[in-house]
Amino acid sequence: MGAWGYHTFEDDVTCDWAYDLYNTEDPHQFLLLSLTQHLSDGYIEYDSCSSFLGAAETIYALLFHIRDNHPDNFKEWIQNNRDLKVADLKPMCVRSLNRVLSEKSELNELWSENEEDYSNWKNNIEVMLNAFK
């Protein structure tokens, strides 16, 4: 595992997801698919959790503001896409974030083993979750 931090883009897999976002022709559809493609009632793998978080963080930044210490290319992409309409994706963000925080989430499972930063990681997600409700 590479980069690992409790903020959304302190994870290499989420940064890889963002690279795909920057290069998509249809950002709204990409965000929608990122939030729904792997959303089942079963176990959610790490990569899917990272896609959920990346999409939710992007939608949060477009609707509200850029949080934390995001990469410069993310900040630039948000500025260039401020007119993207994403409010319709808020319910999918809520469902996806709840799944990331569930006991059927590989990412939650991994973070729960980190006594020092688990509460920070969880709080980071809950801030977005509460904003989307």
CSV table of N, CA and C in Angstrom, one decimal:
chain,number,residue,atom,x,y,z
A,1,MET,N,0.8,-1.2,0.0
A,1,MET,CA,0.0,0.0,0.0
A,1,MET,C,0.9,1.2,0.0
A,2,GLY,N,0.5,2.2,-0.8
A,2,GLY,CA,1.3,3.5,-0.9
A,2,GLY,C,0.9,4.5,0.1
A,3,ALA,N,0.5,5.6,-0.4
A,3,ALA,CA,0.1,6.7,0.5
A,3,ALA,C,-1.1,6.3,1.4
A,4,TRP,N,-1.1,6.8,2.6
A,4,TRP,CA,-2.2,6.4,3.5
A,4,TRP,C,-2.4,7.5,4.5
A,5,GLY,N,-3.5,8.2,4.4
A,5,GLY,CA,-3.9,9.2,5.4
A,5,GLY,C,-5.4,9.3,5.5
A,6,TYR,N,-5.8,9.9,6.5
A,6,TYR,CA,-7.3,9.9,6.7
A,6,TYR,C,-8.1,10.9,5.9
A,7,HIS,N,-7.4,11.8,5.2
A,7,HIS,CA,-8.1,12.7,4.3
A,7,HIS,C,-8.3,11.9,3.0
A,8,THR,N,-9.3,12.2,2.3
A,8,THR,CA,-9.8,11.5,1.1
A,8,THR,C,-8.6,11.3,0.1
A,9,PHE,N,-7.9,12.3,-0.3
A,9,PHE,CA,-6.9,12.2,-1.3
A,9,PHE,C,-5.5,11.9,-0.8
A,10,GLU,N,-5.4,11.4,0.4
A,10,GLU,CA,-4.2,10.9,1.0
A,10,GLU,C,-4.1,9.4,0.8
A,11,ASP,N,-4.7,8.9,-0.2
A,11,ASP,CA,-4.8,7.5,-0.6
A,11,ASP,C,-4.5,7.4,-2.1
A,12,ASP,N,-3.5,6.5,-2.4
A,12,ASP,CA,-3.1,6.4,-3.8
A,12,ASP,C,-4.2,5.9,-4.7
A,13,VAL,N,-5.1,5.0,-4.2
A,13,VAL,CA,-6.2,4.5,-5.0
A,13,VAL,C,-7.1,5.6,-5.4
A,14,THR,N,-7.4,6.5,-4.4
A,14,THR,CA,-8.3,7.6,-4.7
A,14,THR,C,-7.7,8.6,-5.6
A,15,CYS,N,-6.4,8.8,-5.5
A,15,CYS,CA,-5.7,9.7,-6.4
A,15,CYS,C,-5.7,9.1,-7.9
A,16,ASP,N,-5.6,7.8,-8.0
A,16,ASP,CA,-5.7,7.1,-9.3
A,16,ASP,C,-7.1,7.3,-9.9
A,17,TRP,N,-8.1,7.2,-9.0
A,17,TRP,CA,-9.5,7.5,-9.4
A,17,TRP,C,-9.7,8.9,-9.9
A,18,ALA,N,-9.1,9.9,-9.2
A,18,ALA,CA,-9.1,11.3,-9.6
A,18,ALA,C,-8.5,11.5,-11.0
A,19,TYR,N,-7.4,10.8,-11.3
A,19,TYR,CA,-6.8,10.9,-12.6
A,19,TYR,C,-7.8,10.6,-13.7
A,20,ASP,N,-8.6,9.5,-13.5
A,20,ASP,CA,-9.6,9.1,-14.4
A,20,ASP,C,-10.7,10.2,-14.5
A,21,LEU,N,-11.1,10.8,-13.4
A,21,LEU,CA,-12.0,11.9,-13.4
A,21,LEU,C,-11.5,13.1,-14.3
A,22,TYR,N,-10.3,13.5,-14.1
A,22,TYR,CA,-9.7,14.6,-14.9
A,22,TYR,C,-9.8,14.3,-16.4
A,23,ASN,N,-9.8,13.1,-16.8
A,23,ASN,CA,-9.7,12.7,-18.2
A,23,ASN,C,-11.0,12.3,-18.8
A,24,THR,N,-12.1,12.3,-18.1
A,24,THR,CA,-13.4,11.9,-18.6
A,24,THR,C,-14.0,12.9,-19.4
A,25,GLU,N,-14.8,12.4,-20.4
A,25,GLU,CA,-15.5,13.4,-21.3
A,25,GLU,C,-16.8,13.8,-20.6
A,26,ASP,N,-17.4,13.0,-19.7
A,26,ASP,CA,-18.7,13.3,-19.1
A,26,ASP,C,-18.5,13.1,-17.6
A,27,PRO,N,-18.1,14.2,-16.9
A,27,PRO,CA,-17.8,14.1,-15.5
A,27,PRO,C,-19.1,13.7,-14.6
A,28,HIS,N,-20.2,14.2,-15.0
A,28,HIS,CA,-21.4,13.9,-14.2
A,28,HIS,C,-21.7,12.4,-14.3
A,29,GLN,N,-21.6,11.8,-15.5
A,29,GLN,CA,-21.8,10.3,-15.6
A,29,GLN,C,-20.7,9.6,-14.9
A,30,PHE,N,-19.5,10.0,-15.0
A,30,PHE,CA,-18.4,9.4,-14.3
A,30,PHE,C,-18.6,9.4,-12.8
A,31,LEU,N,-19.1,10.5,-12.2
A,31,LEU,CA,-19.4,10.6,-10.8
A,31,LEU,C,-20.5,9.7,-10.4
A,32,LEU,N,-21.6,9.7,-11.2
A,32,LEU,CA,-22.7,8.8,-11.0
A,32,LEU,C,-22.3,7.3,-11.0
A,33,LEU,N,-21.5,6.9,-12.0
A,33,LEU,CA,-21.0,5.5,-12.0
A,33,LEU,C,-20.1,5.2,-10.8
A,34,SER,N,-19.3,6.1,-10.5
A,34,SER,CA,-18.4,5.9,-9.3
A,34,SER,C,-19.2,5.7,-8.0
A,35,LEU,N,-20.3,6.3,-7.9
A,35,LEU,CA,-21.2,6.1,-6.7
A,35,LEU,C,-22.1,4.9,-6.7
A,36,THR,N,-22.4,4.4,-7.9
A,36,THR,CA,-23.4,3.3,-8.0
A,36,THR,C,-22.9,2.0,-8.6
A,37,GLN,N,-21.8,2.0,-9.3
A,37,GLN,CA,-21.4,0.9,-10.0
A,37,GLN,C,-21.1,-0.4,-9.2
A,38,HIS,N,-20.5,-0.2,-8.0
A,38,HIS,CA,-20.2,-1.3,-7.1
A,38,HIS,C,-21.0,-1.3,-5.8
A,39,LEU,N,-22.1,-0.6,-5.9
A,39,LEU,CA,-22.9,-0.5,-4.7
A,39,LEU,C,-23.9,-1.6,-4.5
A,40,SER,N,-23.6,-2.5,-3.7
A,40,SER,CA,-24.5,-3.7,-3.5
A,40,SER,C,-24.6,-3.8,-2.0
A,41,ASP,N,-25.4,-4.8,-1.6
A,41,ASP,CA,-25.5,-5.1,-0.2
A,41,ASP,C,-24.4,-6.0,0.4
A,42,GLY,N,-23.6,-6.5,-0.5
A,42,GLY,CA,-22.5,-7.3,-0.1
A,42,GLY,C,-21.3,-6.5,0.3
A,43,TYR,N,-20.2,-7.3,0.5
A,43,TYR,CA,-18.9,-6.7,0.9
A,43,TYR,C,-18.4,-5.7,-0.1
A,44,ILE,N,-17.9,-4.6,0.3
A,44,ILE,CA,-17.4,-3.6,-0.6
A,44,ILE,C,-15.8,-3.6,-0.5
A,45,GLU,N,-15.2,-3.8,-1.7
A,45,GLU,CA,-13.8,-3.9,-1.7
A,45,GLU,C,-13.2,-2.5,-1.6
A,46,TYR,N,-11.9,-2.5,-1.2
A,46,TYR,CA,-11.1,-1.3,-1.0
A,46,TYR,C,-11.2,-0.3,-2.2
A,47,ASP,N,-11.0,-0.8,-3.4
A,47,ASP,CA,-11.0,0.1,-4.6
A,47,ASP,C,-12.4,0.8,-4.8
A,48,SER,N,-13.5,0.0,-4.5
A,48,SER,CA,-14.8,0.6,-4.7
A,48,SER,C,-15.0,1.7,-3.6
A,49,CYS,N,-14.6,1.4,-2.4
A,49,CYS,CA,-14.7,2.4,-1.3
A,49,CYS,C,-14.0,3.7,-1.7
A,50,SER,N,-12.8,3.5,-2.3
A,50,SER,CA,-12.0,4.7,-2.7
A,50,SER,C,-12.7,5.5,-3.8
A,51,SER,N,-13.4,4.8,-4.7
A,51,SER,CA,-14.2,5.5,-5.7
A,51,SER,C,-15.4,6.2,-5.1
A,52,PHE,N,-16.0,5.6,-4.1
A,52,PHE,CA,-17.1,6.3,-3.4
A,52,PHE,C,-16.6,7.6,-2.8
A,53,LEU,N,-15.5,7.4,-2.1
A,53,LEU,CA,-15.0,8.6,-1.4
A,53,LEU,C,-14.5,9.7,-2.3
A,54,GLY,N,-13.8,9.3,-3.4
A,54,GLY,CA,-13.4,10.3,-4.4
A,54,GLY,C,-14.6,11.1,-5.0
A,55,ALA,N,-15.6,10.3,-5.4
A,55,ALA,CA,-16.8,10.9,-6.0
A,55,ALA,C,-17.5,11.9,-5.0
A,56,ALA,N,-17.7,11.4,-3.7
A,56,ALA,CA,-18.3,12.2,-2.7
A,56,ALA,C,-17.5,13.5,-2.4
A,57,GLU,N,-16.2,13.3,-2.3
A,57,GLU,CA,-15.4,14.5,-2.0
A,57,GLU,C,-15.4,15.5,-3.2
A,58,THR,N,-15.5,15.0,-4.4
A,58,THR,CA,-15.6,15.9,-5.6
A,58,THR,C,-16.9,16.6,-5.6
A,59,ILE,N,-18.0,15.9,-5.3
A,59,ILE,CA,-19.3,16.5,-5.3
A,59,ILE,C,-19.4,17.5,-4.1
A,60,TYR,N,-18.8,17.2,-3.0
A,60,TYR,CA,-18.8,18.1,-1.8
A,60,TYR,C,-18.1,19.4,-2.3
A,61,ALA,N,-16.9,19.3,-2.9
A,61,ALA,CA,-16.1,20.4,-3.3
A,61,ALA,C,-16.9,21.3,-4.3
A,62,LEU,N,-17.6,20.7,-5.2
A,62,LEU,CA,-18.4,21.4,-6.2
A,62,LEU,C,-19.6,22.1,-5.6
A,63,LEU,N,-20.2,21.5,-4.6
A,63,LEU,CA,-21.4,22.1,-4.0
A,63,LEU,C,-21.1,23.1,-2.9
A,64,PHE,N,-20.0,22.8,-2.1
A,64,PHE,CA,-19.7,23.6,-1.0
A,64,PHE,C,-18.3,24.3,-1.1
A,65,HIS,N,-17.3,23.6,-0.8
A,65,HIS,CA,-15.9,24.1,-0.9
A,65,HIS,C,-14.9,23.0,-0.8
A,66,ILE,N,-13.7,23.3,-1.2
A,66,ILE,CA,-12.6,22.3,-1.2
A,66,ILE,C,-12.1,22.2,0.2
A,67,ARG,N,-12.1,21.0,0.7
A,67,ARG,CA,-11.6,20.7,2.1
A,67,ARG,C,-10.2,20.3,2.1
A,68,ASP,N,-9.6,20.3,3.3
A,68,ASP,CA,-8.4,19.7,3.6
A,68,ASP,C,-7.2,20.0,2.7
A,69,ASN,N,-6.3,19.1,2.5
A,69,ASN,CA,-5.1,19.3,1.8
A,69,ASN,C,-5.1,18.6,0.4
A,70,HIS,N,-6.0,19.0,-0.5
A,70,HIS,CA,-6.1,18.3,-1.7
A,70,HIS,C,-5.0,18.6,-2.7
A,71,PRO,N,-4.7,17.7,-3.6
A,71,PRO,CA,-3.7,18.0,-4.6
A,71,PRO,C,-4.1,19.2,-5.5
A,72,ASP,N,-3.1,19.9,-6.0
A,72,ASP,CA,-3.3,21.1,-6.8
A,72,ASP,C,-4.2,20.7,-8.1
A,73,ASN,N,-3.9,19.6,-8.7
A,73,ASN,CA,-4.7,19.3,-9.9
A,73,ASN,C,-6.2,19.0,-9.6
A,74,PHE,N,-6.5,18.6,-8.4
A,74,PHE,CA,-7.9,18.5,-7.9
A,74,PHE,C,-8.5,19.9,-7.8
A,75,LYS,N,-7.8,20.8,-7.2
A,75,LYS,CA,-8.3,22.1,-7.0
A,75,LYS,C,-8.5,22.8,-8.3
A,76,GLU,N,-7.6,22.6,-9.2
A,76,GLU,CA,-7.7,23.2,-10.6
A,76,GLU,C,-8.9,22.6,-11.3
A,77,TRP,N,-9.1,21.3,-11.2
A,77,TRP,CA,-10.3,20.6,-11.9
A,77,TRP,C,-11.6,21.2,-11.3
A,78,ILE,N,-11.7,21.3,-10.0
A,78,ILE,CA,-12.9,21.9,-9.4
A,78,ILE,C,-13.1,23.3,-9.9
A,79,GLN,N,-12.1,24.1,-9.9
A,79,GLN,CA,-12.3,25.5,-10.4
A,79,GLN,C,-12.8,25.5,-11.9
A,80,ASN,N,-12.3,24.6,-12.7
A,80,ASN,CA,-12.6,24.5,-14.1
A,80,ASN,C,-14.0,23.9,-14.3
A,81,ASN,N,-14.6,23.3,-13.3
A,81,ASN,CA,-15.9,22.6,-13.5
A,81,ASN,C,-16.9,23.1,-12.5
A,82,ARG,N,-16.8,24.3,-12.0
A,82,ARG,CA,-17.7,24.9,-11.0
A,82,ARG,C,-19.1,24.9,-11.5
A,83,ASP,N,-19.3,24.9,-12.8
A,83,ASP,CA,-20.7,25.0,-13.3
A,83,ASP,C,-21.4,23.6,-13.5
A,84,LEU,N,-20.6,22.5,-13.1
A,84,LEU,CA,-21.2,21.2,-13.2
A,84,LEU,C,-22.3,21.0,-12.2
A,85,LYS,N,-23.5,20.6,-12.7
A,85,LYS,CA,-24.6,20.4,-11.8
A,85,LYS,C,-24.6,19.0,-11.2
A,86,VAL,N,-24.4,18.9,-9.9
A,86,VAL,CA,-24.3,17.6,-9.2
A,86,VAL,C,-25.2,17.4,-8.0
A,87,ALA,N,-26.1,18.4,-7.7
A,87,ALA,CA,-26.9,18.3,-6.5
A,87,ALA,C,-27.8,17.0,-6.6
A,88,ASP,N,-28.1,16.5,-7.8
A,88,ASP,CA,-28.9,15.3,-7.9
A,88,ASP,C,-28.2,14.1,-7.4
A,89,LEU,N,-26.9,14.2,-7.2
A,89,LEU,CA,-26.1,13.0,-6.8
A,89,LEU,C,-26.0,12.9,-5.3
A,90,LYS,N,-26.5,13.9,-4.6
A,90,LYS,CA,-26.4,13.9,-3.1
A,90,LYS,C,-27.0,12.6,-2.5
A,91,PRO,N,-28.2,12.1,-2.9
A,91,PRO,CA,-28.7,10.9,-2.3
A,91,PRO,C,-27.7,9.7,-2.5
A,92,MET,N,-27.1,9.6,-3.6
A,92,MET,CA,-26.2,8.5,-3.9
A,92,MET,C,-24.9,8.7,-3.0
A,93,CYS,N,-24.5,9.9,-2.8
A,93,CYS,CA,-23.4,10.1,-1.9
A,93,CYS,C,-23.7,9.6,-0.5
A,94,VAL,N,-24.9,9.9,0.0
A,94,VAL,CA,-25.3,9.5,1.3
A,94,VAL,C,-25.2,7.9,1.4
A,95,ARG,N,-25.8,7.3,0.4
A,95,ARG,CA,-25.9,5.8,0.4
A,95,ARG,C,-24.4,5.2,0.4
A,96,SER,N,-23.6,5.8,-0.5
A,96,SER,CA,-22.3,5.3,-0.7
A,96,SER,C,-21.4,5.5,0.5
A,97,LEU,N,-21.5,6.7,1.1
A,97,LEU,CA,-20.7,7.0,2.3
A,97,LEU,C,-21.1,6.1,3.5
A,98,ASN,N,-22.4,5.9,3.6
A,98,ASN,CA,-22.9,5.0,4.7
A,98,ASN,C,-22.4,3.6,4.5
A,99,ARG,N,-22.2,3.1,3.2
A,99,ARG,CA,-21.7,1.8,2.9
A,99,ARG,C,-20.2,1.8,3.3
A,100,VAL,N,-19.5,2.8,3.0
A,100,VAL,CA,-18.0,2.9,3.4
A,100,VAL,C,-17.9,2.8,4.9
A,101,LEU,N,-18.8,3.3,5.6
A,101,LEU,CA,-18.7,3.3,7.1
A,101,LEU,C,-19.3,2.0,7.7
A,102,SER,N,-19.8,1.1,6.9
A,102,SER,CA,-20.5,-0.1,7.4
A,102,SER,C,-19.5,-1.2,7.7
A,103,GLU,N,-20.0,-2.2,8.3
A,103,GLU,CA,-19.1,-3.3,8.7
A,103,GLU,C,-18.8,-4.2,7.5
A,104,LYS,N,-19.5,-3.9,6.3
A,104,LYS,CA,-19.2,-4.7,5.1
A,104,LYS,C,-18.3,-3.9,4.2
A,105,SER,N,-17.5,-3.1,4.7
A,105,SER,CA,-16.5,-2.2,4.0
A,105,SER,C,-15.1,-2.6,4.3
A,106,GLU,N,-14.3,-3.0,3.2
A,106,GLU,CA,-12.9,-3.3,3.5
A,106,GLU,C,-12.1,-2.1,4.0
A,107,LEU,N,-12.5,-0.9,3.5
A,107,LEU,CA,-11.8,0.3,4.0
A,107,LEU,C,-12.0,0.5,5.4
A,108,ASN,N,-13.3,0.4,5.8
A,108,ASN,CA,-13.6,0.6,7.3
A,108,ASN,C,-12.9,-0.5,8.1
A,109,GLU,N,-12.9,-1.7,7.6
A,109,GLU,CA,-12.2,-2.7,8.3
A,109,GLU,C,-10.7,-2.4,8.6
A,110,LEU,N,-10.1,-1.9,7.5
A,110,LEU,CA,-8.7,-1.6,7.6
A,110,LEU,C,-8.5,-0.4,8.6
A,111,TRP,N,-9.3,0.6,8.4
A,111,TRP,CA,-9.1,1.8,9.3
A,111,TRP,C,-9.5,1.5,10.8
A,112,SER,N,-10.4,0.6,11.0
A,112,SER,CA,-10.7,0.3,12.4
A,112,SER,C,-9.6,-0.4,13.1
A,113,GLU,N,-8.6,-0.9,12.4
A,113,GLU,CA,-7.4,-1.4,13.1
A,113,GLU,C,-6.4,-0.4,13.5
A,114,ASN,N,-6.6,0.9,13.0
A,114,ASN,CA,-5.7,2.0,13.3
A,114,ASN,C,-6.3,2.8,14.5
A,115,GLU,N,-6.0,2.4,15.7
A,115,GLU,CA,-6.6,3.1,16.8
A,115,GLU,C,-6.3,4.6,16.9
A,116,GLU,N,-5.2,5.0,16.4
A,116,GLU,CA,-4.7,6.4,16.4
A,116,GLU,C,-5.6,7.3,15.5
A,117,ASP,N,-5.8,6.9,14.3
A,117,ASP,CA,-6.5,7.8,13.3
A,117,ASP,C,-7.9,7.3,12.9
A,118,TYR,N,-8.4,6.2,13.4
A,118,TYR,CA,-9.7,5.8,12.9
A,118,TYR,C,-10.8,6.9,13.1
A,119,SER,N,-10.8,7.5,14.3
A,119,SER,CA,-11.8,8.5,14.5
A,119,SER,C,-11.7,9.7,13.6
A,120,ASN,N,-10.5,10.1,13.2
A,120,ASN,CA,-10.2,11.1,12.3
A,120,ASN,C,-10.8,10.8,10.9
A,121,TRP,N,-10.5,9.5,10.5
A,121,TRP,CA,-10.9,9.0,9.2
A,121,TRP,C,-12.5,9.0,9.1
A,122,LYS,N,-13.1,8.5,10.2
A,122,LYS,CA,-14.5,8.4,10.2
A,122,LYS,C,-15.2,9.8,10.3
A,123,ASN,N,-14.6,10.7,11.0
A,123,ASN,CA,-15.1,12.1,11.1
A,123,ASN,C,-15.0,12.8,9.8
A,124,ASN,N,-13.9,12.5,9.0
A,124,ASN,CA,-13.8,13.1,7.7
A,124,ASN,C,-14.9,12.7,6.8
A,125,ILE,N,-15.4,11.5,6.9
A,125,ILE,CA,-16.5,11.0,6.1
A,125,ILE,C,-17.8,11.5,6.6
A,126,GLU,N,-18.0,11.6,7.9
A,126,GLU,CA,-19.2,12.0,8.5
A,126,GLU,C,-19.5,13.5,8.2
A,127,VAL,N,-18.5,14.3,8.1
A,127,VAL,CA,-18.7,15.7,7.7
A,127,VAL,C,-19.4,15.8,6.3
A,128,MET,N,-18.9,15.0,5.4
A,128,MET,CA,-19.5,15.0,4.1
A,128,MET,C,-20.9,14.4,4.2
A,129,LEU,N,-21.1,13.3,4.9
A,129,LEU,CA,-22.3,12.7,5.0
A,129,LEU,C,-23.4,13.6,5.5
A,130,ASN,N,-23.1,14.3,6.6
A,130,ASN,CA,-24.0,15.3,7.2
A,130,ASN,C,-24.4,16.4,6.2
A,131,ALA,N,-23.4,16.9,5.4
A,131,ALA,CA,-23.6,18.0,4.5
A,131,ALA,C,-24.6,17.5,3.4
A,132,PHE,N,-24.6,16.3,3.0
A,132,PHE,CA,-25.4,15.8,1.9
A,132,PHE,C,-26.8,15.4,2.3
A,133,LYS,N,-27.1,15.3,3.6
A,133,LYS,CA,-28.4,15.0,4.1
A,133,LYS,C,-29.4,16.1,4.0
